[in-house]
XYZ file of C-alpha atoms in Angstrom:
555
model
C 19.803 -4.077 32.390
C 21.389 -4.164 29.103
C 24.125 -6.268 28.244
C 25.560 -5.856 25.173
C 28.946 -7.702 25.337
C 26.853 -10.968 25.044
C 26.628 -10.832 21.723
C 28.272 -11.476 18.746
C 27.576 -11.500 14.672
C 26.489 -14.915 14.304
C 26.696 -14.861 11.104
C 29.578 -15.953 8.554
C 30.443 -13.358 5.325
C 32.002 -15.344 2.357
C 36.041 -15.180 2.402
C 35.667 -13.860 -1.480
C 33.173 -11.910 -3.667
C 33.355 -10.168 -7.086
C 30.832 -7.316 -5.378
C 28.967 -7.393 -9.000
C 25.126 -6.728 -7.399
C 26.488 -3.402 -5.814
C 26.304 -1.787 -9.234
C 23.373 -2.084 -9.850
C 20.871 0.312 -8.725
C 17.457 -1.756 -8.731
C 14.832 -4.689 -9.926
C 14.736 -5.443 -13.098
C 12.753 -8.165 -13.613
C 9.931 -9.926 -11.478
C 10.929 -12.743 -8.996
C 9.172 -16.133 -8.990
C 6.831 -15.628 -6.179
C 5.588 -18.682 -4.115
C 3.146 -17.578 -1.391
C 4.338 -19.332 2.058
C 1.332 -17.667 3.839
C -0.657 -20.866 4.215
C 2.643 -22.627 5.680
C 4.774 -20.517 7.502
C 2.159 -17.127 7.745
C -0.416 -20.058 9.186
C 2.251 -21.611 12.095
C 1.686 -17.905 13.170
C -1.221 -17.241 13.980
C -2.514 -16.965 17.350
C -5.326 -19.088 15.816
C -4.347 -21.101 13.228
C -7.106 -20.556 9.996
C -9.939 -23.957 9.695
C -10.298 -25.447 6.091
C -12.405 -22.295 4.977
C -10.260 -19.676 6.006
C -7.480 -21.518 4.441
C -9.495 -22.153 1.309
C -10.614 -18.834 0.740
C -7.252 -17.049 1.552
C -5.966 -20.022 -1.157
C -8.093 -18.577 -4.391
C -7.044 -14.894 -3.176
C -3.641 -15.342 -3.020
C -4.368 -17.186 -7.347
C -6.481 -14.098 -7.660
C -3.914 -12.037 -6.995
C -1.384 -14.152 -8.927
C 0.972 -16.144 -7.186
C 1.894 -18.913 -9.654
C 3.249 -21.498 -6.491
C 2.175 -21.671 -3.376
C 2.834 -23.298 0.008
C 0.133 -25.402 1.356
C 1.345 -26.274 4.331
C 2.974 -29.622 5.883
C 0.655 -32.426 5.462
C 2.270 -35.280 8.205
C 2.422 -32.863 10.809
C -0.964 -31.843 10.991
C -3.792 -32.735 10.479
C -5.632 -29.775 9.243
C -3.213 -29.139 6.913
C -3.452 -32.904 5.220
C -7.106 -31.829 5.166
C -6.637 -28.696 3.047
C -4.149 -30.246 0.451
C -5.973 -33.155 0.236
C -9.293 -30.486 -0.575
C -7.737 -28.827 -3.269
C -6.621 -32.100 -4.955
C -9.771 -34.347 -5.020
C -11.010 -31.399 -5.566
C -9.362 -30.107 -9.405
C -8.731 -26.610 -7.143
C -5.420 -26.058 -8.269
C -5.402 -24.243 -11.926
C -3.181 -25.540 -14.509
C -1.045 -22.805 -13.814
C -0.309 -22.910 -10.045
C 2.086 -24.892 -8.535
C 2.082 -26.165 -4.738
C 3.964 -26.548 -2.653
C 4.909 -29.091 0.842
C 7.298 -28.975 3.420
C 9.243 -31.990 4.634
C 12.394 -32.512 6.855
C 14.720 -34.241 6.013
C 13.494 -37.222 8.304
C 11.961 -40.602 6.451
C 8.549 -40.778 7.620
C 8.017 -37.455 7.651
C 8.247 -37.606 3.729
C 6.749 -40.892 2.773
C 3.527 -39.163 4.558
C 4.122 -36.365 2.583
C 3.977 -38.329 -0.909
C 0.368 -40.219 0.448
C -0.751 -36.924 0.784
C 0.287 -35.546 -2.984
C -0.023 -37.894 -4.254
C -1.398 -37.363 -7.523
C -1.273 -33.491 -8.138
C -1.229 -31.880 -11.018
C 2.235 -30.181 -10.424
C 3.668 -30.339 -6.379
C 6.693 -28.966 -5.494
C 8.466 -31.152 -2.567
C 9.955 -29.269 -1.027
C 12.829 -31.147 2.220
C 14.835 -29.185 4.823
C 17.793 -29.893 7.232
C 19.600 -26.953 9.571
C 22.608 -26.578 8.426
C 23.892 -23.892 11.470
C 26.780 -23.875 13.583
C 24.093 -22.994 16.391
C 22.291 -26.441 15.638
C 24.947 -28.668 14.763
C 26.431 -28.445 18.263
C 23.294 -27.375 20.154
C 20.260 -29.460 19.162
C 21.523 -31.953 17.036
C 25.191 -32.626 18.393
C 26.457 -33.899 15.370
C 29.716 -32.843 12.736
C 29.121 -30.723 9.014
C 29.551 -34.537 7.226
C 26.810 -36.126 9.832
C 24.346 -33.081 8.588
C 25.170 -33.119 5.327
C 24.570 -37.212 4.986
C 21.203 -36.235 6.635
C 20.859 -33.650 3.563
C 21.960 -36.226 0.708
C 19.949 -39.008 2.368
C 16.965 -37.065 2.118
C 17.032 -36.263 -1.166
C 18.000 -39.866 -2.342
C 14.222 -40.921 -0.186
C 12.812 -38.230 -2.728
C 13.759 -38.748 -5.418
C 13.015 -42.278 -5.374
C 9.297 -41.853 -3.879
C 8.667 -39.440 -5.949
C 8.798 -42.208 -9.537
C 6.694 -44.388 -6.748
C 4.236 -41.882 -5.783
C 1.559 -40.862 -9.094
C 1.959 -37.534 -9.737
C 3.677 -34.877 -11.365
C 6.765 -33.358 -9.009
C 9.485 -30.866 -8.719
C 11.939 -30.245 -5.682
C 13.711 -27.993 -3.561
C 16.583 -27.522 -0.728
C 17.031 -25.975 1.918
C 19.736 -25.461 4.011
C 17.813 -24.181 7.128
C 19.263 -21.912 9.460
C 21.757 -20.643 6.357
C 22.899 -17.108 7.777
C 23.511 -19.387 10.524
C 25.919 -21.041 8.550
C 29.198 -21.069 6.827
C 28.778 -19.730 2.743
C 31.117 -22.594 1.753
C 29.881 -25.509 3.709
C 25.575 -24.326 3.246
C 27.428 -24.905 -0.445
C 29.160 -28.030 -0.010
C 26.307 -29.141 1.234
C 23.731 -28.454 -1.906
C 25.699 -29.148 -4.098
C 26.087 -33.009 -2.464
C 21.998 -32.828 -3.489
C 22.270 -31.471 -6.158
C 24.658 -34.409 -6.934
C 21.847 -36.467 -5.824
C 18.869 -35.228 -8.114
C 20.460 -34.142 -10.985
C 18.492 -31.235 -12.097
C 18.170 -30.192 -15.735
C 17.477 -27.471 -17.619
C 14.208 -28.595 -18.459
C 13.165 -29.632 -14.813
C 15.066 -27.725 -12.443
C 15.715 -27.843 -8.426
C 15.041 -25.312 -6.734
C 17.988 -23.678 -3.990
C 16.872 -22.395 -1.142
C 18.818 -20.096 1.008
C 16.674 -18.892 3.646
C 17.703 -15.970 6.396
C 15.767 -18.157 9.354
C 16.228 -15.518 11.428
C 18.295 -12.214 10.417
C 21.601 -11.884 11.531
C 23.299 -9.605 9.479
C 23.407 -5.862 7.803
C 21.746 -7.222 3.853
C 24.821 -6.316 2.176
C 26.025 -9.282 4.203
C 23.410 -11.727 2.523
C 23.386 -10.539 -0.658
C 26.916 -11.299 -0.447
C 26.098 -14.985 0.674
C 23.653 -15.163 -2.744
C 26.272 -13.964 -4.689
C 29.232 -15.804 -3.405
C 26.702 -19.291 -3.593
C 25.278 -18.568 -7.293
C 28.221 -18.463 -8.357
C 29.732 -21.474 -7.080
C 26.683 -23.754 -7.528
C 26.814 -26.444 -9.230
C 24.208 -27.529 -12.426
C 22.983 -23.546 -12.524
C 21.798 -23.386 -15.462
C 19.183 -25.867 -13.530
C 19.102 -23.782 -10.515
C 16.450 -21.788 -9.501
C 18.324 -20.223 -6.869
C 15.929 -19.235 -3.707
C 15.190 -16.162 -0.815
C 13.306 -17.260 2.640
C 14.212 -13.808 4.708
C 12.058 -13.306 7.256
C 12.192 -9.970 9.166
C 13.982 -10.129 12.596
C 16.190 -6.906 12.343
C 13.376 -5.681 10.344
C 15.094 -5.286 7.188
C 13.785 -8.295 5.161
C 12.626 -6.566 2.386
C 16.403 -5.186 1.783
C 17.727 -8.003 2.096
C 15.529 -9.771 -0.030
C 16.474 -6.701 -2.643
C 19.632 -7.168 -2.650
C 19.782 -11.333 -2.770
C 17.838 -9.927 -5.780
C 20.482 -8.362 -6.823
C 22.461 -10.921 -6.291
C 21.108 -13.484 -8.367
C 18.169 -14.424 -6.873
C 15.245 -15.885 -8.967
C 12.401 -16.465 -6.420
C 11.037 -15.097 -3.645
C 9.168 -17.073 -0.747
C 7.163 -14.538 0.964
C 3.445 -13.516 3.326
C 1.482 -11.336 2.690
C 1.790 -7.710 5.422
C 5.233 -9.565 7.019
C 3.494 -11.877 8.605
C 5.370 -14.989 9.790
C 6.669 -15.781 13.353
C 8.492 -13.789 15.715
C 8.557 -10.089 13.216
C 7.332 -12.636 10.528
C 8.832 -13.517 7.126
C 9.323 -10.767 3.758
C 5.932 -8.569 2.824
C 5.266 -9.310 -0.790
C 3.003 -6.138 -1.110
C 6.035 -4.030 0.022
C 8.776 -5.925 -1.765
C 5.809 -5.996 -5.121
C 4.441 -2.763 -5.383
C 8.153 -1.356 -4.572
C 9.080 -3.216 -8.388
C 6.161 -1.115 -9.729
C 6.880 1.907 -7.974
C 10.371 1.736 -10.351
C 7.987 1.048 -13.822
C 8.429 -3.462 -12.668
C 6.062 -5.075 -13.670
C 5.468 -7.674 -10.835
C 3.207 -9.832 -11.720
C 1.493 -9.939 -8.820
C -2.322 -7.564 -9.650
C -2.541 -5.613 -5.524
C -5.601 -3.721 -8.165
C -7.719 -4.247 -4.893
C -5.942 -3.727 -1.402
C -8.904 -2.821 0.648
C -10.017 -6.054 -0.127
C -7.302 -7.540 0.390
C -6.727 -5.866 3.809
C -10.100 -6.710 4.203
C -9.747 -11.126 3.973
C -6.496 -10.270 5.294
C -7.519 -9.106 8.830
C -10.771 -11.457 8.798
C -8.791 -14.313 7.984
C -6.024 -14.040 9.857
C -7.308 -11.958 13.003
C -4.120 -10.048 12.634
C -4.431 -6.242 11.586
C -2.833 -4.609 8.689
C -0.272 -1.546 10.876
C -2.257 2.428 9.618
C 1.727 2.796 8.308
C 2.162 -0.804 6.304
C 3.539 0.283 3.461
C 1.184 0.820 0.676
C -1.748 -0.903 2.847
C -1.565 1.129 5.538
C -4.602 2.817 6.373
C -2.361 6.361 6.593
C 0.578 5.412 3.926
C -1.240 7.843 1.931
C -2.216 10.590 4.400
C -1.038 13.803 4.597
C -1.311 16.697 7.154
C 0.995 18.654 6.904
C -0.134 21.965 5.360
C 3.419 22.022 3.333
C 2.526 18.131 1.957
C -0.651 18.840 1.213
C -0.282 22.586 -0.332
C 2.836 20.529 -2.267
C 0.213 17.584 -3.765
C -2.636 19.463 -4.056
C -0.284 21.165 -7.004
C 1.330 18.317 -8.325
C -1.843 16.741 -8.331
C -3.103 20.081 -10.735
C -0.008 20.290 -12.642
C -1.093 16.263 -14.009
C -3.668 17.474 -15.044
C -3.215 19.865 -16.947
C 0.109 19.222 -18.544
C -2.345 15.442 -18.793
C 0.977 13.474 -17.814
C 0.877 9.932 -17.747
C 3.930 9.311 -15.441
C 3.514 9.754 -12.322
C 5.837 12.627 -10.126
C 3.556 14.313 -7.408
C 5.077 14.786 -4.221
C 4.983 13.033 -0.968
C 2.596 10.370 -2.538
C 4.867 8.003 -4.822
C 2.085 5.739 -5.742
C -1.088 6.770 -7.964
C -3.624 5.652 -5.035
C -6.128 4.806 -7.755
C -3.399 2.145 -8.266
C -5.042 -0.216 -6.079
C -8.238 0.903 -4.975
C -7.985 4.175 -2.836
C -8.903 7.475 -3.311
C -7.123 11.302 -3.221
C -10.291 12.699 -0.791
C -10.405 9.940 1.583
C -6.890 8.754 1.421
C -4.502 11.607 0.705
C -5.256 15.172 1.614
C -6.320 14.158 5.542
C -7.472 17.249 7.448
C -7.007 18.084 10.741
C -5.233 21.524 12.684
C -2.322 20.495 11.103
C -3.771 20.917 7.634
C -2.796 24.131 4.963
C -4.566 26.039 3.095
C -4.147 24.368 -0.252
C -5.144 20.620 0.954
C -8.562 22.191 2.657
C -9.592 23.688 -0.608
C -8.009 20.700 -2.676
C -10.333 18.176 -0.666
C -13.556 20.772 -0.898
C -12.494 21.052 -5.191
C -12.143 17.164 -5.662
C -14.921 15.856 -3.327
C -17.426 18.461 -4.274
C -16.656 20.953 -7.044
C -15.908 24.366 -5.513
C -12.908 26.091 -6.535
C -11.769 29.068 -3.686
C -9.869 31.802 -5.149
C -6.699 32.423 -3.334
C -7.510 34.317 -0.485
C -10.542 33.103 0.611
C -8.802 29.721 0.726
C -6.693 30.724 3.595
C -9.520 31.972 5.534
C -11.509 29.209 5.330
C -8.239 27.027 5.745
C -7.499 28.968 9.557
C -11.473 27.860 9.997
C -11.956 24.545 9.749
C -7.674 24.355 11.828
C -9.387 25.880 14.617
C -12.697 24.001 14.714
C -10.649 20.825 14.372
C -7.696 22.192 17.051
C -10.942 23.026 18.747
C -12.675 19.511 18.679
C -8.620 17.799 18.952
C -10.090 15.106 15.968
C -9.549 14.816 12.275
C -12.475 15.781 10.503
C -13.944 14.465 7.089
C -14.115 15.243 3.453
C -18.123 15.585 4.433
C -17.674 17.953 8.169
C -15.186 20.107 5.852
C -18.158 20.863 3.208
C -20.540 21.552 6.066
C -17.946 23.971 8.230
C -17.878 25.895 4.149
C -21.074 25.567 3.994
C -22.356 27.232 7.625
C -19.097 29.801 7.294
C -19.940 31.415 3.955
C -22.603 29.714 1.943
C -26.223 31.358 0.717
C -26.721 32.907 3.891
C -29.372 35.443 4.052
C -30.180 36.722 7.905
C -30.393 39.416 8.130
C -30.459 40.595 4.342
C -31.712 38.803 1.814
C -32.428 39.865 -1.563
C -35.966 38.248 -3.137
C -35.702 40.409 -7.066
C -32.800 42.003 -8.861
C -34.521 43.269 -12.433
C -31.187 44.806 -14.633
C -31.343 48.128 -17.349
C -28.429 47.209 -20.318
C -27.138 51.162 -20.719
C -23.595 53.027 -19.714
C -23.583 51.792 -16.373
C -26.126 49.098 -15.216
C -28.809 50.005 -13.059
C -30.441 47.079 -10.808
C -34.229 47.205 -9.436
C -33.290 45.693 -6.503
C -36.371 43.856 -4.259
C -34.601 43.146 -0.147
C -35.605 42.333 3.014
C -33.179 44.018 5.689
C -33.679 42.825 9.066
C -37.492 41.829 8.104
C -38.647 45.082 6.624
C -38.950 44.639 2.811
C -36.439 47.958 0.873
C -37.234 48.507 -3.089
C -33.049 49.329 -3.905
C -31.786 50.994 -7.666
C -28.413 51.600 -8.029
C -26.123 51.687 -10.499
C -22.753 50.141 -10.643
C -20.173 49.268 -13.442
C -21.942 46.022 -14.069
C -25.030 43.767 -12.713
C -22.749 42.633 -9.187
C -21.705 46.097 -9.230
C -24.910 48.146 -9.618
C -26.388 45.009 -6.646
C -23.676 46.055 -4.209
C -24.058 49.964 -4.672
C -28.731 48.971 -3.519
C -27.417 47.289 -1.189
C -25.321 50.338 0.361
C -27.229 52.219 0.251
C -29.970 50.531 1.492
C -28.200 49.355 4.694
C -26.617 53.077 5.081
C -23.282 51.608 5.493
C -19.936 51.807 3.393
C -17.794 48.816 2.054
C -15.856 47.818 -1.042
C -16.338 45.024 -3.300
C -12.858 42.940 -3.688
C -12.690 39.870 -5.014
C -14.872 38.347 -6.849
C -15.049 34.757 -8.933
C -17.238 32.168 -10.488
C -17.782 28.952 -12.149
C -19.513 25.526 -12.938
C -20.329 23.657 -10.368
C -21.727 20.561 -12.541
C -22.079 20.273 -16.281
C -24.791 20.336 -18.243
C -27.461 22.790 -19.656
C -29.347 21.607 -15.788
C -25.805 22.564 -13.599
C -25.360 24.393 -11.470
C -22.966 28.145 -10.714
C -20.852 28.794 -8.103
C -19.854 32.275 -6.943
C -17.302 34.047 -4.356
C -17.667 37.217 -3.013
C -14.820 38.729 -0.682
C -15.837 42.607 0.873
C -13.776 45.315 2.419
C -15.279 47.257 4.918
C -14.355 50.958 5.742
C -12.693 49.395 9.071
C -9.723 47.210 7.045
C -11.830 43.913 7.696
C -12.420 41.332 4.912
C -15.348 38.968 5.222
C -15.975 36.444 2.022
C -19.441 34.866 0.782
C -20.937 32.658 -1.199
C -23.762 31.467 -3.291
C -24.812 28.658 -5.549
C -27.487 28.557 -7.881
C -28.742 27.627 -10.988
C -28.130 31.119 -12.738
C -24.720 32.589 -12.126
C -26.311 35.907 -11.945
C -28.092 34.859 -8.602
C -25.685 33.162 -7.146
C -22.988 35.856 -7.479
C -25.502 38.154 -5.266
C -25.880 35.503 -2.839
C -22.093 34.817 -2.526
C -22.184 38.871 -2.021
C -24.635 38.760 0.655
C -22.813 36.435 1.761
C -20.296 37.668 3.095
C -22.777 41.457 4.137
C -23.738 39.186 5.896
C -20.620 37.593 7.740
C -19.741 41.467 8.272
C -23.245 42.390 9.649
C -22.476 39.277 12.290
C -19.237 40.067 13.288
C -20.155 44.108 13.241
C -22.725 42.605 16.465
């Protein structure tokens, strides 16, 4: 039985705020990105990565463009210690990449951490202790002053050891469980740490204000960030960082608003991996900026490969609806959506547009190695003529007349509906070919020769029901003349209503496609399509296909 009376807000809004962030409408520049996939992400896996898997993942993070990578808690695990030493001893840290290691503000753990990281070309020592009301009262049973002193003593030891050990060290402090801490108290602790560390503009210190557990709506977190940003000591020597989790499902919003409010750095994981409901998703954050025209400084152009490595190494699936990366995030099944997308794509091409503005698709799928035919227009019983026609056109080059496209759309939807499944582009092509293309039973035109005059005369050799016939007729053009000859041979009446043709490929040996719609005496309409290297033969094949479809319906 659910009982809401057990719960109350556990966060502490700042007592005063300027609310400058509210007046901003988007993130205008990329933050400093720090991947915590190999620490927070890894500790949240059912089966944590082994050494080889961590190395593969690390190389992928470097290739994506992360310049800061938290590689583990080396004092807590043999695997993490071995991984860290492998990176350092084998010179696997690029000059422009800084590794980060995590340690609690505890004497022996800090000492083990420095022992593990010695010799690193550039490393961030990230030390933390928890400051929230719940942790102070329930876990540590210590006063505010005692908790602050833990942070101060940790800072003193980190500073001391950094001068004793070989390596190039930077520093980060986090008041863990910040979101459950009174903002003025969190600020007091951070400033006490800064007073010990004495950062300078040329060697700044990171102050990380984490959403260890999401407790509030995102605007409250933005207020907390702005409050602290305005009041931190040594502000020109501080990089203000955020590390949001996703317990309320608003980790991305927390981060975006925090960046508006003064945060300069983000600790994050690919696909939002992490404890409980995960850390903030680096890909969603970065691609959100990208679609606003802001270079995120991270390269997700080969999204399928990133998904493959992540799923294999982490043994975690990427949801079909995962923003930007999921299998279905560009998919349009709805007929009206497909029609709008198809028209938007044609508009973009016809007008040679650089700016992206296609309806329903906020990102050009090609930018992240996705394709229009397989990823955008997806065909099932809900699809429409526009999307189905677009698949034929973009994947196979067939541009159907509008009314034929409508007829074909209903045909494809019927197949999908009865099969209860999505249809792949090649299945759509197969339906098109079986329904319309080059059908030669019971009527088949073997040869056609023409004489030009005021009217065109056609001499047609045809097989009708297996019987060879020599037919001659005149018409307004070659196709009309063949049409009249076949009507005579069949002894039935119909009218050529629609005719369209185009090249399928470019070049001297390219094929042409023709499409014909005919109306029968009873008012029914049938369609046919033909292909050939000769445009006239393609048109005749289309006419014959439409006739054969009509004769089949009569049967």
